[in-house]
Each structure stands twice: as structure tokens, then as C-alpha cells.
GROMACS .gro file of C-alpha atoms in nm:
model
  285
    1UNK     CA    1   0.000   0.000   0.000
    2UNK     CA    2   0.115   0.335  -0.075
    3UNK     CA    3   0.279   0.573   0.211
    4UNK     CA    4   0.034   0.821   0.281
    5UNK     CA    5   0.155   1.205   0.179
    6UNK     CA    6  -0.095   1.469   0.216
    7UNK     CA    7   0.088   1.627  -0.069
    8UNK     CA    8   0.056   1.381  -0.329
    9UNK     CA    9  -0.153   1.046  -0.247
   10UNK     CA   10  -0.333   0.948   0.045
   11UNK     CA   11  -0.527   0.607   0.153
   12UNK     CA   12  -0.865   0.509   0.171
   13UNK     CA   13  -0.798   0.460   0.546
   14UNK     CA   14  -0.606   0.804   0.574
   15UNK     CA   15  -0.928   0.955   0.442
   16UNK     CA   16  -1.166   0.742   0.662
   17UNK     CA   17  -0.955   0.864   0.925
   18UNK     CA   18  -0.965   1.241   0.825
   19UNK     CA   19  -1.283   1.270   0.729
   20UNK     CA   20  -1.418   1.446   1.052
   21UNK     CA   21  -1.150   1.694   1.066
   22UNK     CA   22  -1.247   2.074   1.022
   23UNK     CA   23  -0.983   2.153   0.785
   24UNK     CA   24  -1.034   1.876   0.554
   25UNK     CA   25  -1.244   1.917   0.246
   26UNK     CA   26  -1.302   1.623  -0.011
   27UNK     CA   27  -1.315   1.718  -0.423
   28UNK     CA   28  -1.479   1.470  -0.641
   29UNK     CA   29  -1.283   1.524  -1.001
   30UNK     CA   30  -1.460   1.323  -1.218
   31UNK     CA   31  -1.467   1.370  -1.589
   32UNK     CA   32  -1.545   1.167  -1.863
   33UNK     CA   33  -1.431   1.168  -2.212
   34UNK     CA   34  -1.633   1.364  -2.531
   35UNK     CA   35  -1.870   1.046  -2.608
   36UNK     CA   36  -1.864   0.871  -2.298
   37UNK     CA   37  -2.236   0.860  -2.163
   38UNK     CA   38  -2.185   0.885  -1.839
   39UNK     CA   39  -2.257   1.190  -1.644
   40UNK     CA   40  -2.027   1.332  -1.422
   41UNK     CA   41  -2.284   1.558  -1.237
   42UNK     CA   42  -2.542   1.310  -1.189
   43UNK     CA   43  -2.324   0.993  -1.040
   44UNK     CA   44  -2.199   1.256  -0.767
   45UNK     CA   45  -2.553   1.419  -0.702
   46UNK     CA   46  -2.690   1.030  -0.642
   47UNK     CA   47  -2.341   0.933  -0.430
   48UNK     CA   48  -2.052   1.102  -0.289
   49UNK     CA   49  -1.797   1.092  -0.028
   50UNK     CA   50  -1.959   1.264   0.277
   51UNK     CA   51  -1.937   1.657   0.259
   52UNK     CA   52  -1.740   1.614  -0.102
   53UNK     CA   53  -1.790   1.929  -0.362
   54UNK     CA   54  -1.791   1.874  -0.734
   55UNK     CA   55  -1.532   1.969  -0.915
   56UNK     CA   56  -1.581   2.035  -1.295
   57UNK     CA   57  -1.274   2.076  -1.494
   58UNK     CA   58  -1.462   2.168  -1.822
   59UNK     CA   59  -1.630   2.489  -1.597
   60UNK     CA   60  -1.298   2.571  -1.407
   61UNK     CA   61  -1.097   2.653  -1.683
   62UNK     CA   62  -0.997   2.941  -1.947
   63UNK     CA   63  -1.282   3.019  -2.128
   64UNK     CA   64  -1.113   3.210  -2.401
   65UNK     CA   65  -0.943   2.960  -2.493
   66UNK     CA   66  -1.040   2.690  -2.815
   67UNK     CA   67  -0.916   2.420  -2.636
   68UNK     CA   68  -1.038   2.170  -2.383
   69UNK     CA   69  -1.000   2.226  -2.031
   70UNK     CA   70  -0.671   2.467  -2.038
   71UNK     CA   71  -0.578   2.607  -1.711
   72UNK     CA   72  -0.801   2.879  -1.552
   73UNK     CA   73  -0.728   3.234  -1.515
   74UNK     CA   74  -0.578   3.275  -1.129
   75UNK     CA   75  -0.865   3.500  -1.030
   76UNK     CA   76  -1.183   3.263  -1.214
   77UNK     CA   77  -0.952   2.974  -0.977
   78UNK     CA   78  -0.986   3.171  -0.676
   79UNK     CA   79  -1.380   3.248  -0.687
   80UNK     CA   80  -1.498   2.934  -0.811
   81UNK     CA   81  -1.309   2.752  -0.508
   82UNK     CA   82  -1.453   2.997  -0.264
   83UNK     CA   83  -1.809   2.916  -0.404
   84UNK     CA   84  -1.684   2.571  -0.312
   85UNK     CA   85  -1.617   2.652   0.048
   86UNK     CA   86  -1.227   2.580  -0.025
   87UNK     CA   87  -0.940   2.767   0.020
   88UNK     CA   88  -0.658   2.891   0.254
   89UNK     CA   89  -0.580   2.631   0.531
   90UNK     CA   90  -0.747   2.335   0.394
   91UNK     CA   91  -0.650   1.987   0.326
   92UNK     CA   92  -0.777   1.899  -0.027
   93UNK     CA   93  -0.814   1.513  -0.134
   94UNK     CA   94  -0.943   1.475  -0.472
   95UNK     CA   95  -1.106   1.134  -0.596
   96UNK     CA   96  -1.249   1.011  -0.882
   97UNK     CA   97  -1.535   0.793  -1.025
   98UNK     CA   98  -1.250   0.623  -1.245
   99UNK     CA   99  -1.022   0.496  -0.975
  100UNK     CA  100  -0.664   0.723  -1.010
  101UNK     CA  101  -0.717   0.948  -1.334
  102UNK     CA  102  -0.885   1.270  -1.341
  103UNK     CA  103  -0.861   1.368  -1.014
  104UNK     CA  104  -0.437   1.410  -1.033
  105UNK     CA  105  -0.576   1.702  -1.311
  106UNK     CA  106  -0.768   1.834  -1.026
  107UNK     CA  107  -0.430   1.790  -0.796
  108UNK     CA  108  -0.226   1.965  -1.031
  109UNK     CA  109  -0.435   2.290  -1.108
  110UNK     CA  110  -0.416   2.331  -0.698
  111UNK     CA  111  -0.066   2.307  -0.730
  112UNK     CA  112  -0.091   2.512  -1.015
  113UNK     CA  113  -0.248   2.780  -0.802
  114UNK     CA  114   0.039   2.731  -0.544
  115UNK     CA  115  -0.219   2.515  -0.270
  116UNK     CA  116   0.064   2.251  -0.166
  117UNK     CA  117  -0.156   2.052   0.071
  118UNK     CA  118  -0.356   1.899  -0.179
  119UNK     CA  119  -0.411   1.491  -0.238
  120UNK     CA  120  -0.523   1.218  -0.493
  121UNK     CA  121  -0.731   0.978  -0.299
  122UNK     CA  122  -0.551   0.647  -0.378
  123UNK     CA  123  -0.785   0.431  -0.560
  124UNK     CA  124  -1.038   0.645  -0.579
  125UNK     CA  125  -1.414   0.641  -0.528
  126UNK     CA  126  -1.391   0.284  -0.642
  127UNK     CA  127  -1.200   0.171  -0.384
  128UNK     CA  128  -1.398   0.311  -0.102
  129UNK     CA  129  -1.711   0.175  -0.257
  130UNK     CA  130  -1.564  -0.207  -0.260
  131UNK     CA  131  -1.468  -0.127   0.138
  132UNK     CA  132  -1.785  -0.012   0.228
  133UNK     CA  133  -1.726   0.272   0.325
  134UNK     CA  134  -2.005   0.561   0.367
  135UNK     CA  135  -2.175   0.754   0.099
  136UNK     CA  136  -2.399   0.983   0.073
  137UNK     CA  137  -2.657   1.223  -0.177
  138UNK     CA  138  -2.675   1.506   0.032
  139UNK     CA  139  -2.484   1.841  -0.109
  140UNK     CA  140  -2.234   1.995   0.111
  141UNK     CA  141  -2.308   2.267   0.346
  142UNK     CA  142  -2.051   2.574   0.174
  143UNK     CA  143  -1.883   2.790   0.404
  144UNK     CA  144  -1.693   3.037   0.218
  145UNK     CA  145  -1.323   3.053   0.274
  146UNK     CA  146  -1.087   3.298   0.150
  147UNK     CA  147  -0.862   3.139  -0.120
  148UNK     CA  148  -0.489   3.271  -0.179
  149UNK     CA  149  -0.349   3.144  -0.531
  150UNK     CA  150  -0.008   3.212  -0.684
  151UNK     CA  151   0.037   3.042  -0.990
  152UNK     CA  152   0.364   2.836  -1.015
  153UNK     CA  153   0.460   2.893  -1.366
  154UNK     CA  154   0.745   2.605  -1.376
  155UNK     CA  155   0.446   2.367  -1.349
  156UNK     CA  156   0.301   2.417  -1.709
  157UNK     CA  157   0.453   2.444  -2.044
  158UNK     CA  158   0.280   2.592  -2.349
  159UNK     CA  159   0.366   2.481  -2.713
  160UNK     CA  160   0.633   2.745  -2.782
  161UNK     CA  161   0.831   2.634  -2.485
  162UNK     CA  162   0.739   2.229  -2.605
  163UNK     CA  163   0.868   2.289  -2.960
  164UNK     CA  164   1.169   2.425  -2.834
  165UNK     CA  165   1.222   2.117  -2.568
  166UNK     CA  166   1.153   1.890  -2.864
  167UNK     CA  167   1.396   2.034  -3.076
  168UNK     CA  168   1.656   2.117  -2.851
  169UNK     CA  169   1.627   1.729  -2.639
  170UNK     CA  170   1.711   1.932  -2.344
  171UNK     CA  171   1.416   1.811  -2.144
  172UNK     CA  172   1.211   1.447  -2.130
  173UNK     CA  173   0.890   1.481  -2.304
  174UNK     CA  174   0.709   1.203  -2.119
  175UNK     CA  175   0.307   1.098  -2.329
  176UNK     CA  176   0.075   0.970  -2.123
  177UNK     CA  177  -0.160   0.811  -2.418
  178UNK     CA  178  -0.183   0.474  -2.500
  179UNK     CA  179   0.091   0.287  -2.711
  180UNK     CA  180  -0.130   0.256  -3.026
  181UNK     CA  181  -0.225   0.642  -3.037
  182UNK     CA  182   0.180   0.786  -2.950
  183UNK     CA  183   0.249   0.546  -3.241
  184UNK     CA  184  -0.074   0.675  -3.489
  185UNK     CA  185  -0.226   0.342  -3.539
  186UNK     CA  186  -0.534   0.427  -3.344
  187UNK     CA  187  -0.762   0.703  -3.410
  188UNK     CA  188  -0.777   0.995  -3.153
  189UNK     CA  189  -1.101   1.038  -2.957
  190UNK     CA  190  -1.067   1.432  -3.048
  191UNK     CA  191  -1.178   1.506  -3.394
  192UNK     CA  192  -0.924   1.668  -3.670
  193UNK     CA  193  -0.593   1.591  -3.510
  194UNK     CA  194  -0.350   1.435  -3.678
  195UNK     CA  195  -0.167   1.067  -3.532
  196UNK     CA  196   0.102   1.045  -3.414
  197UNK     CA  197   0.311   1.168  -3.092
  198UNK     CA  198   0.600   1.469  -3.024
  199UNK     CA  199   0.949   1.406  -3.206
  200UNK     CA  200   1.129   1.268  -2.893
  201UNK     CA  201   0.869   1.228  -2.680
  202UNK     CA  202   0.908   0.862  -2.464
  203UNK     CA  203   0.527   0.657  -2.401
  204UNK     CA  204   0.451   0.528  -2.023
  205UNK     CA  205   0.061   0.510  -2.084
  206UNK     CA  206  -0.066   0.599  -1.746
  207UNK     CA  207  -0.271   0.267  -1.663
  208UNK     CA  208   0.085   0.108  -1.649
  209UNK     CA  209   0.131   0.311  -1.341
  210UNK     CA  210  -0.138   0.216  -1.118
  211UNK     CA  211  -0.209  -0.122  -1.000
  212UNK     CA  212  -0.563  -0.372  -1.095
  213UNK     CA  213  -0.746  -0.208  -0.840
  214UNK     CA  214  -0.666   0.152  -0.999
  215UNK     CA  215  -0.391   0.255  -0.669
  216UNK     CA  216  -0.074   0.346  -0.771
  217UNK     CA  217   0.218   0.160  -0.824
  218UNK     CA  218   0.465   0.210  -0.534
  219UNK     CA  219   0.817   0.426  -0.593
  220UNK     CA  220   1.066   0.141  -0.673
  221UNK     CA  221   0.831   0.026  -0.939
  222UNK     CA  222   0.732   0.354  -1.026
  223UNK     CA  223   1.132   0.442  -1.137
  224UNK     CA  224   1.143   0.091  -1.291
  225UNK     CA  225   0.875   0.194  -1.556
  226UNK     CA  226   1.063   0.494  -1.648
  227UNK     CA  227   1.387   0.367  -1.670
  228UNK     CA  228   1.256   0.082  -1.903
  229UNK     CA  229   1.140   0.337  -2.177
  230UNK     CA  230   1.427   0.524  -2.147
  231UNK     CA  231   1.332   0.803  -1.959
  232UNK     CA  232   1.632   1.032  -1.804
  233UNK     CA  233   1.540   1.166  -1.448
  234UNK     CA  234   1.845   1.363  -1.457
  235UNK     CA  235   1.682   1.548  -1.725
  236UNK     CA  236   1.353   1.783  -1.644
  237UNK     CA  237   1.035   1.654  -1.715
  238UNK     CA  238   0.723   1.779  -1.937
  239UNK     CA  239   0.414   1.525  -1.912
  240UNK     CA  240   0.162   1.543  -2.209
  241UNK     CA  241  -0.136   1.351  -2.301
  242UNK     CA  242  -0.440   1.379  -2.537
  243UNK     CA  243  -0.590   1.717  -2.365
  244UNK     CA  244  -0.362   1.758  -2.053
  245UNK     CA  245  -0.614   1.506  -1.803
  246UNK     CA  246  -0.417   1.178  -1.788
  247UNK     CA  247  -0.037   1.386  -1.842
  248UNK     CA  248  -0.065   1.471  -1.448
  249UNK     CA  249  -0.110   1.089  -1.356
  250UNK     CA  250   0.233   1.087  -1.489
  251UNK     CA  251   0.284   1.400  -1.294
  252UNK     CA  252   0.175   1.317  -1.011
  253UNK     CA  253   0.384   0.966  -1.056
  254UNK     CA  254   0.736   1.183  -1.083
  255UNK     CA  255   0.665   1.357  -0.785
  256UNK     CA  256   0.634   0.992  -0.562
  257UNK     CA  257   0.963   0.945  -0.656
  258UNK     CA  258   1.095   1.292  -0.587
  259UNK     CA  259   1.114   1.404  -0.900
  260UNK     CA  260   1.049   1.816  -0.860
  261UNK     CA  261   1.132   1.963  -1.203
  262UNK     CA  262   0.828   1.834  -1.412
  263UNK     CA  263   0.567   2.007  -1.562
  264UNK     CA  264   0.278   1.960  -1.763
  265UNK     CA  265   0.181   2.058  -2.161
  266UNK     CA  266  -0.125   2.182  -2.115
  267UNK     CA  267  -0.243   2.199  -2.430
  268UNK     CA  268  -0.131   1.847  -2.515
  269UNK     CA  269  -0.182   1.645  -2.834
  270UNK     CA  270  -0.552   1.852  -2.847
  271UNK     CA  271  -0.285   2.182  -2.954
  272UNK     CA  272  -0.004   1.968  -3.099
  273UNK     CA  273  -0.209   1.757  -3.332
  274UNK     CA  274  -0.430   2.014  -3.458
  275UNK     CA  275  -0.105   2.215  -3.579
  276UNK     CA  276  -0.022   2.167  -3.920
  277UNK     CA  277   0.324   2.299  -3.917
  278UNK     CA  278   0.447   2.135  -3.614
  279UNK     CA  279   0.598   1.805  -3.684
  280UNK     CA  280   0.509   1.478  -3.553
  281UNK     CA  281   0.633   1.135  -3.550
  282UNK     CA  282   0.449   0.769  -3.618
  283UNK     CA  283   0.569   0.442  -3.483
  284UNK     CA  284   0.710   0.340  -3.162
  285UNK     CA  285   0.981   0.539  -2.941
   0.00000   0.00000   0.00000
């Protein structure tokens, strides 16, 4: 079982534990991809985690921007989490519906926003459903709490600073997607982009990562899957995935084994793909 860090990952037990404590508030992450029927909304309206808020990555984000999901504005960050009854002083713990996958996006915009004490639940809302442990439909009472946010640039690249990491090999370009789509044999779930993955980019799709019942894998094993692809830790890292969800699984993975100097391509193959003029390689690593 993983060691609990209220920074990165914590236990079904830690949070069992925790849940009663006043400075503790519980984020349910989910989202689901363009097609997927499921509704995000609905499952945590009809169950939850006791006093858990919803967290909707598709509303929380930059609105001027074409793309999916990108990053939200510092200030749109700050009032939609006080509408939330989060903010300064609070342990976060972020879950999922999926087990370990959209809630480390969740984890990383906090960190994003400079909030350090902020946690993936390991194992998700799956987990604590097989344990039965309590639910419930009820929607939190909000208390509003001033938020503080001071966005951590080093934590995100755009495609500028990508293109010039590709080019130059200076840092690990690390894709989260699965094997067939970094090697453009299977077709992307977003429309019009081209197959294919970032010249010098390395593949650890994230489900290698975690274990069957969705937890993470621990450290040792963790460093084991990078070093098989050929990932150099000495170098610094930039995660990327198909629209910058599953990217901070792989994140979120560095940082269990201490690696600091990651970030993550926000825009993702969603930007890259879509780009005509930047180039892009088929076939394995």
C-alpha cells in the first residue's frame, strides 16, 4: 500500500480517518471523455464521499481559450473555489469515479495555483465503494473561505516552450496516451488531429502506473517503468497527453519518486495535433 503524503496520495484509510476533521475538504474530479455517456454531475448528485464538492474541470478553466479544459485564469480559480467553500488552510483530497485518473488534473491545477496541501485519494471512489465505506446524496453545506493562489509557472509548459524542448532534447517529453495512439495506429477520440506523438517524446501510458485495483504503483516500481522506456530523471520533465487530463497521472507519478522539475503541456496532443506545421512522429519510441 502506498505511504500516505498529504501532498501527493493518500489512503482510503487516511481519508476514513480524516474525514471528521475541520480543515479537511473532499473534491470529487470526475470527468469523462467527449462520447462517454456517463454523467459526471449526476453519479456525484446520487453518491458522494460525505461533505465532497464537485469539481468540474470543463467549468474551471480558461474560457477564451479553443481548447479543452486549459488552465483557468488565477482570479476565475480563486472564486470558483470559494463558491466551493475551499481555500486557505485546507486539506484537499481529490477522488475520482475512475479509480486514479482525473482527479491528479484536479491535484495539479491546486498546485498550479500554489495550494501545496492537496491529495489524490488512492484508488479512488472505487475503492472506497468495494470497502464499504459511507456515501452519501446530500450536497455539502458551503462555508466560504478565502482562497490565496499564486500560480507556479514552472508547473506548465505551453507549445512554444514544447517545440523548443523537442527540438533542442534538453528536457524528457514524457506521453501519457496509450501505445497505439503515441504510435498513430489508433484514431484519436478528439476530432481533426492528426496521429502520431512529439518528435522525442518517450510513451509510459498511465494505466501502467497504477495497479488492478486503480492505486498506484509504489516508488521502486514507479522508477522501474521509467527507466525501461528510457526516460532520463536527470533530465527535467514535461508530461503530455491527449488534452492535458491523464499527463498529471504521470505528474503526479514523478513527484512519488521525488522528481520536482516536471511540468505539464497543457495543451497536449488537443494543440499539438491540430497544428499543421508542427511536426510529428508515427511508430514506436
Amino acid at each position: 500500500m502506498a505511504q500516505d503524503d498529504p501532498g501527493t496520495l493518500v489512503s482510503t484509510e487516511w481519508l476514513a480517518a480524516h474525514l471528521k476533521d475541520p480543515d479537511l475538504r473532499v473534491i470529487d474530479g470526475t470527468w469523462y471523455m467527449p462520447g462517454d455517456p456517463r454523467d459526471a454531475k449526476a453519479e456525484y448528485a446520487a453518491a458522494h464521499i460525505p461533505g465532497a464538492r464537485y469539481f468540474d474541470i470543463d467549468d474551471i478553466a480558461d474560457a477564451r481559450s479553443d481548447l479543452p479544459h486549459m488552465a483557468p485564469p488565477v482570479e476565475k480559480f480563486m472564486s470558483r473555489l470559494r463558491a466551493l467553500g475551499v481555500g486557505d488552510g485546507h486539506q484537499v483530497v481529490v477522488y475520482d469515479t475512475l479509480g486514479l485518473q482525473t482527479a491528479a488534473r484536479v491535484w495539479w491545477l491546486f498546485r498550479l495555483m500554489g495550494h501545496e496541501d492537496v491529495a489524490v485519494l488512492d484508488g479512488g471512489f472505487p475503492k472506497w465503494l468495494a470497502e464499504g465505506r459511507e456515501v452519501e446524496d446530500l450536497p455539502p453545506v458551503i462555508r466560504d473561505r478565502h482562497m490565496t493562489a499564486r500560480r507556479q509557472n514552472q508547473l506548465v509548459k505551453d507549445v512554444t516552450q514544447v517545440s523548443a524542448a523537442s527540438k533542442l532534447g534538453d528536457h524528457e517529453i514524457i506521453d501519457a496516451r496509450s501505445a497505439g495512439r503515441f504510435a498513430g495506429t489508433e484514431q484519436e477520440p478528439w476530432p481533426g488531429l492528426r496521429p502520431g506523438h512529439i518528435p522525442g517524446s518517450k510513451n509510459v501510458p498511465f494505466p501502467d502506473l497504477l495497479n488492478e485495483d486503480k492505486t498506484m504503483k509504489d516508488p521502486e516500481e514507479l522508477r522501474a517503468i521509467f527507466d525501461t522506456v528510457g526516460v532520463d530523471l536527470t533530465k527535467p520533465a514535461i508530461t503530455s497527453c491527449g488534452s492535458g487530463v491523464t499527463a498529471c497521472v504521470v505528474s503526479l507519478a514523478l513527484e512519488r519518486i521525488g522528481k520536482k522539475d516536471w511540468s505539464v503541456y497543457d495543451g497536449s496532443w488537443s494543440e499539438w495535433g491540430a497544428f499543421p506545421t508542427l511536426p510529428v512522429e508515427t511508430g514506436e519510441a
